[in-house]
Coordinates of C-alpha atoms in Angstrom, one line a residue:
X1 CA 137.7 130.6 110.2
X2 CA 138.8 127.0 110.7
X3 CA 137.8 127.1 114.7
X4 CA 134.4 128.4 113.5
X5 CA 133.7 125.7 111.4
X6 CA 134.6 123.2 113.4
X7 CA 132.7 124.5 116.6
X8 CA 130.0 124.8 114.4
X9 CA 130.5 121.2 113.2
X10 CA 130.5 120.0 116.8
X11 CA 127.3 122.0 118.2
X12 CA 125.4 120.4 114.8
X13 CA 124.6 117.3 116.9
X14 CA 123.6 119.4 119.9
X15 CA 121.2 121.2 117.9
X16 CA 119.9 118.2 116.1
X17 CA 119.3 116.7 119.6
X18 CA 117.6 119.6 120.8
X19 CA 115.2 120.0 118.2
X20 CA 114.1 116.5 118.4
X21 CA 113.7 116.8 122.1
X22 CA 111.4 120.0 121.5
X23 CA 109.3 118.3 118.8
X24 CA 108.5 115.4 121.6
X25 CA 108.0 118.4 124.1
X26 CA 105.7 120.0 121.4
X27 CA 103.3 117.0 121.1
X28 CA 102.8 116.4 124.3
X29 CA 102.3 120.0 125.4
X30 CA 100.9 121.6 121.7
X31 CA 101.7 125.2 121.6
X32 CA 98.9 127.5 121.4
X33 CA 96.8 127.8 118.3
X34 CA 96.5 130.0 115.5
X35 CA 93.2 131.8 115.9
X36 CA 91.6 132.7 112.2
X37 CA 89.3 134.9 113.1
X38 CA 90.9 137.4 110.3
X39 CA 92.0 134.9 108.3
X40 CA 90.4 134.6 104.5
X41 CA 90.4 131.0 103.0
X42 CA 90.8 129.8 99.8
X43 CA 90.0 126.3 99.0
X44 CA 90.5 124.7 95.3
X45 CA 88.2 122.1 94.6
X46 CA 85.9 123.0 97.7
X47 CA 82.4 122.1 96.1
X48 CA 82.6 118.3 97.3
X49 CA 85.0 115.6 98.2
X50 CA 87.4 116.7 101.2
X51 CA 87.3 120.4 100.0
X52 CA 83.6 121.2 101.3
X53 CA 84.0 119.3 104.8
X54 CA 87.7 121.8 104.9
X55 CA 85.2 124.4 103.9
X56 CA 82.8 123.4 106.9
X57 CA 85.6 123.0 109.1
X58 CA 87.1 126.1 108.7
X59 CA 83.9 127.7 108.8
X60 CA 83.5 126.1 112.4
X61 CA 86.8 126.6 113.6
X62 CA 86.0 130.9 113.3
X63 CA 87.6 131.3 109.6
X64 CA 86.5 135.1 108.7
X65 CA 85.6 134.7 104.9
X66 CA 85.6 131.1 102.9
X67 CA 86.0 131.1 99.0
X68 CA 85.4 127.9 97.1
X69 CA 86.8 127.1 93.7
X70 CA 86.2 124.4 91.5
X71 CA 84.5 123.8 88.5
X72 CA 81.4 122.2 89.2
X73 CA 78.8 125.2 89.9
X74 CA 76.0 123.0 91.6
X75 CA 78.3 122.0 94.0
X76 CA 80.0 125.5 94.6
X77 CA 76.8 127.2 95.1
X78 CA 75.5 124.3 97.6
X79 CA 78.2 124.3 100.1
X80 CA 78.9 127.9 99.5
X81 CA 74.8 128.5 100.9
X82 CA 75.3 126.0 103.5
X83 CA 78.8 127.8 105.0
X84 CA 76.9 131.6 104.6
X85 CA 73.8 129.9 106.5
X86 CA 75.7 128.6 109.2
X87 CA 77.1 132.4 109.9
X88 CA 80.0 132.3 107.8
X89 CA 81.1 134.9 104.6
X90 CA 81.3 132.4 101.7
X91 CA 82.0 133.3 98.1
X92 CA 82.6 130.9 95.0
X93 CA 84.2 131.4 91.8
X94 CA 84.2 129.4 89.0
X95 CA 87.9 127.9 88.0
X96 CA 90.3 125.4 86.8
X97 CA 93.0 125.5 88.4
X98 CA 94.8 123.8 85.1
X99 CA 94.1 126.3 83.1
X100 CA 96.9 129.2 84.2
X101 CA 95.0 132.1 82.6
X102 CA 91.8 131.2 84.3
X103 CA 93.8 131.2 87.5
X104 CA 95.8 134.6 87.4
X105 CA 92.0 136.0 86.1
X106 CA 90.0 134.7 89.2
X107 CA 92.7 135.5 91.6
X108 CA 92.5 138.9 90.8
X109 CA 88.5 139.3 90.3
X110 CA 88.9 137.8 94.4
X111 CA 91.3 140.4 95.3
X112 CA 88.9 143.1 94.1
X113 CA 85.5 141.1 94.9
X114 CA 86.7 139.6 98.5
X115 CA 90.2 141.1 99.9
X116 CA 93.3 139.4 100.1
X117 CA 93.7 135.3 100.5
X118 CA 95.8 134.8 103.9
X119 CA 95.2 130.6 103.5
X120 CA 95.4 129.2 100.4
X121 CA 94.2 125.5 100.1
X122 CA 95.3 123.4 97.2
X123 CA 92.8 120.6 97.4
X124 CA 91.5 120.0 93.7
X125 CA 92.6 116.7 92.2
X126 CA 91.8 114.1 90.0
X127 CA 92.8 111.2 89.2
X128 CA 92.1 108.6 86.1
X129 CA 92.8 105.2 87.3
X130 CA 94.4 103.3 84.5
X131 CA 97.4 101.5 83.7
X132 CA 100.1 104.2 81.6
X133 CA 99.5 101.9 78.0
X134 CA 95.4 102.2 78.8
X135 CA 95.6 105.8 79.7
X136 CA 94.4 108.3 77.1
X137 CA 97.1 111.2 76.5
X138 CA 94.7 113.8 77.4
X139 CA 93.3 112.3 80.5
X140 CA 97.3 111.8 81.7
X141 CA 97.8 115.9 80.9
X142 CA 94.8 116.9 82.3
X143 CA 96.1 114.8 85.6
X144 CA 99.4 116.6 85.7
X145 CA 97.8 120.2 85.1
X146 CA 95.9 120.3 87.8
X147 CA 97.1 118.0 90.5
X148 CA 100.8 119.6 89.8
X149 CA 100.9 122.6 88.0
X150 CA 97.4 123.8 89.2
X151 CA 99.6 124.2 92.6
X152 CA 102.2 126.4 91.0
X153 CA 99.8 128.7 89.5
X154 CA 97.2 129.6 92.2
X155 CA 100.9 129.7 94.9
X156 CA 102.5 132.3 92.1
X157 CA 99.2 133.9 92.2
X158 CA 98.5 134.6 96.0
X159 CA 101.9 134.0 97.7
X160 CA 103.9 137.2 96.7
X161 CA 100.9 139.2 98.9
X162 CA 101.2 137.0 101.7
X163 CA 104.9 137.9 101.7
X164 CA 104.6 141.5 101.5
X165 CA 101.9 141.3 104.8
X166 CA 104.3 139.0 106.4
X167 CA 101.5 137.0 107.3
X168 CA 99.8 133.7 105.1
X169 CA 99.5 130.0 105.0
X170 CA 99.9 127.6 102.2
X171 CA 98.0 124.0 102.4
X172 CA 98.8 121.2 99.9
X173 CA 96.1 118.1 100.3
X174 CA 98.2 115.3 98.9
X175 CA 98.4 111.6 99.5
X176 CA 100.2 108.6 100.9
X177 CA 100.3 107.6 97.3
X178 CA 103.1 110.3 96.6
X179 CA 105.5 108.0 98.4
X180 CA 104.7 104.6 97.8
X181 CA 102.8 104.3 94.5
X182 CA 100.2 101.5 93.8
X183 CA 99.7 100.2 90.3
X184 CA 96.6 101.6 88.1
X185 CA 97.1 105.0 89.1
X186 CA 99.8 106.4 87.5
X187 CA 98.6 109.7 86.6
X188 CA 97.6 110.4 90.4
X189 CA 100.9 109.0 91.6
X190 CA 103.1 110.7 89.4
X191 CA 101.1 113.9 90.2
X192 CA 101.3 113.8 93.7
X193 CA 105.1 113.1 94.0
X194 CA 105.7 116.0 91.9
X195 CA 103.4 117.9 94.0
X196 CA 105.1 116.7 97.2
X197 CA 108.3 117.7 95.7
X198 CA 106.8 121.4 95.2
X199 CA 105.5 121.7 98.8
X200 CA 108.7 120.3 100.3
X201 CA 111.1 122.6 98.3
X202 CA 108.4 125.0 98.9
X203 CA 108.6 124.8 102.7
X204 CA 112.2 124.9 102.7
X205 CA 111.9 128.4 100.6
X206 CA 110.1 129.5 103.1
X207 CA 111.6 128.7 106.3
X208 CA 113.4 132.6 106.1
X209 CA 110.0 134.5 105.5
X210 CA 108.5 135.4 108.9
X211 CA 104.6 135.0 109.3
X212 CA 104.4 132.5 106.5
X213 CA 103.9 129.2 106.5
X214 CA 103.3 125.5 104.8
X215 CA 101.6 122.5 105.6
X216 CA 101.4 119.2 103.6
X217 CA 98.8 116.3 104.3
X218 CA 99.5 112.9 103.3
X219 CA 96.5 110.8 103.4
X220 CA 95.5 107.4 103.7
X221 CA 92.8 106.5 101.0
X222 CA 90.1 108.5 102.0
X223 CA 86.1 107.6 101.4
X224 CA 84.7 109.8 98.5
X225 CA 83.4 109.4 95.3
X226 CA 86.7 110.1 93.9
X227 CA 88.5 107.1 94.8
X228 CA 84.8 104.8 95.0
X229 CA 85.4 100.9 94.2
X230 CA 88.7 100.8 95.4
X231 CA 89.8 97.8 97.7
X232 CA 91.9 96.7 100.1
X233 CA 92.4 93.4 100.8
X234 CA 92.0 94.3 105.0
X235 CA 89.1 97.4 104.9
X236 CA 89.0 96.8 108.6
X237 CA 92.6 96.9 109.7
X238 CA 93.1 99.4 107.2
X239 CA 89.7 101.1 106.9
X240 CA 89.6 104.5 104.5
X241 CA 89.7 108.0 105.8
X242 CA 86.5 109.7 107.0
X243 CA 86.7 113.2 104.4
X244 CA 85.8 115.2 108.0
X245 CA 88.8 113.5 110.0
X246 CA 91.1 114.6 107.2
X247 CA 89.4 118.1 107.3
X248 CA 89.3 118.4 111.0
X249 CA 93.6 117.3 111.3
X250 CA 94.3 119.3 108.4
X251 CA 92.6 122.8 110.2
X252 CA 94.5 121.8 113.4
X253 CA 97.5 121.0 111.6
X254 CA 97.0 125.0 109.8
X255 CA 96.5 126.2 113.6
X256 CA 99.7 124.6 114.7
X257 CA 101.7 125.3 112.4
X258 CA 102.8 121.5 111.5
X259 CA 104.9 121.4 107.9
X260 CA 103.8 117.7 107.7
X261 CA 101.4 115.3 108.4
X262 CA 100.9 112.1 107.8
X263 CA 97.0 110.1 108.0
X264 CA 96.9 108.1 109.8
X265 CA 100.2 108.7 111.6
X266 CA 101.0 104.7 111.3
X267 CA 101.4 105.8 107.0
X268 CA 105.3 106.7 108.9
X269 CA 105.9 103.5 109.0
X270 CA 105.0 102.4 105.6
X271 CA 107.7 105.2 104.3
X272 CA 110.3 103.5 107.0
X273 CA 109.9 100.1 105.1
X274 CA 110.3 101.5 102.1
X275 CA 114.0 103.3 103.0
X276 CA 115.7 99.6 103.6
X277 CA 113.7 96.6 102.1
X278 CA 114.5 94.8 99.6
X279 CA 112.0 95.5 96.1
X280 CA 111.0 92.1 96.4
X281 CA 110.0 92.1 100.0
X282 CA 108.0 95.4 99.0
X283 CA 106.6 93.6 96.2
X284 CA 105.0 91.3 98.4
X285 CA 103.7 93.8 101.1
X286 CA 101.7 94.9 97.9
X287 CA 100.2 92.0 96.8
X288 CA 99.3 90.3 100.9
X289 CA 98.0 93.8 102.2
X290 CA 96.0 94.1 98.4
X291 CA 97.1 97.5 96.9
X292 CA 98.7 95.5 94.2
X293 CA 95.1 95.2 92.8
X294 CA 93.1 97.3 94.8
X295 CA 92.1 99.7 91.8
X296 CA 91.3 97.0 89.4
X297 CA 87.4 97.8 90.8
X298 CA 88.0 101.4 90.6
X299 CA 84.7 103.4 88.9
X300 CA 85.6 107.2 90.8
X301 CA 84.9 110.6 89.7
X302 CA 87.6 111.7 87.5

């Protein structure tokens, strides 16, 4: 037992090692991609904002059937007729993801109405943009509920059957802001780390349940309405996120496979600081690159 463990002990660098030599090998030479031809889609939040261009995207990239949640029907029913015009099954339902009974309902009504959900995309959000002492209690739950637990009810909801096919992919569209918070968002920030938490633990879960997959996306500030007046101090050497770049990476990422991904890549970086600087250092990183301040002109969609 003792020569077991420590030949395992000693082959734990080797395989460290390797597996850092294969992901260089793997992005330099991608392996081939997932085709989703059969693949049904589910996409919370997919009336506007990031969710319809992932909607057009994986419409595009040969997605069998689309279904769009949210809870704006004008904008369900207008990307769901532009996806079926450009060739594509699309379906839309009517549901907020905060609400846990609404979830477990409309999951089922899709089972029987559609089939069963082989992607699920967790992309509804929202986000209040105030300070904690100017936020109103309500607006903070209603935050939390669907940015955190929203993901915990629609996974409980369409995960077990991907298990039991052996075959399913779950998408969480999070944010930079999950790992290095910026003042006058605490709701959103606070959300998304505890939703970044549940994909990561998530993934991990996973990792022994063939045919099923994870994959987190960790944007940059990204141009919608959601997140319209805030500013950076440097929009052109840090210029926001097109909604169809973040669409377009997030489908490959799907196709490939890849547990995380960061937009743009440099966001690495920013994490890296964050592991060995000082607070005060940090402190002024915020304040000379602007995010210190950069929702004070804030007026999104919440």
């Amino acid at each position: 037992m003792e020569w077991k463990l420590l030949s395992s002990t000693l082959f734990f660098p080797v395989q460290i090692i390797f597996y850092i030599v294969k992901a260089c090998v793997c992005r330099l030479f991608p392996n081939k991609r997932k085709d989703l031809r059969e693949e049904v889609v589910l996409i919370t939040g997919g009336g506007r904002g990031i969710g319809r261009h992932l909607a057009r995207e994986f419409a595009v990239q040969g997605a069998k059937k689309v279904i769009l949640w949210g809870r704006t029907e004008r904008c369900l029913k207008e990307t769901c007729e532009e996806i079926s015009q450009a060739g594509t099954e699309c379906h839309y339902f009517l549901c907020d993801v905060g609400n846990r009974e609404e979830v477990y309902q409309q999951a089922k009504l899709v089972r029987e109405k559609v089939g069963d959900v082989t992607i699920l995309v967790n992309n509804a959000a929202v986000v209040h943009g105030k300070s904690l002492m100017n936020s109103d209690d309500d607006a903070l739950l209603k935050s939390q509920n669907i940015n955190t637990l929203g993901q915990f009810w629609t996974t409980k909801a369409f995960l077990p059957r991907m298990l039991e096919l052996q075959h399913g992919h779950v998408v969480c569209i999070n944010s930079i802001l999950s790992l290095s918070s910026i003042p006058g968002a605490i709701d959103y920030c606070s959300s998304k780390a505890s939703s970044f938490a549940f994909m990561e633990s998530l993934t991990l879960g996973l990792l022994d349940c063939p045919g099923v997959g994870c994959t987190t996306v960790l944007p940059f500030h990204t141009n919608t309405e959601m997140f319209q007046g805030m500013r950076v101090r440097f929009p052109r050497l840090f210029p926001p996120l097109r909604p169809e770049f973040v669409a377009q990476r997030t489908v490959d990422a799907v196709r490939t496979n890849t547990a995380f991904i960061y937009l743009p890549w440099t966001m690495r970086a920013l994490i890296m600081l964050k592991s060995f600087m000082p607070q005060y250092a940090l402190e002024e990183i915020h304040k000379f690159t602007g995010s210190y301040s950069c929702m004070n002109t804030f007026k999104g969609r919440t």
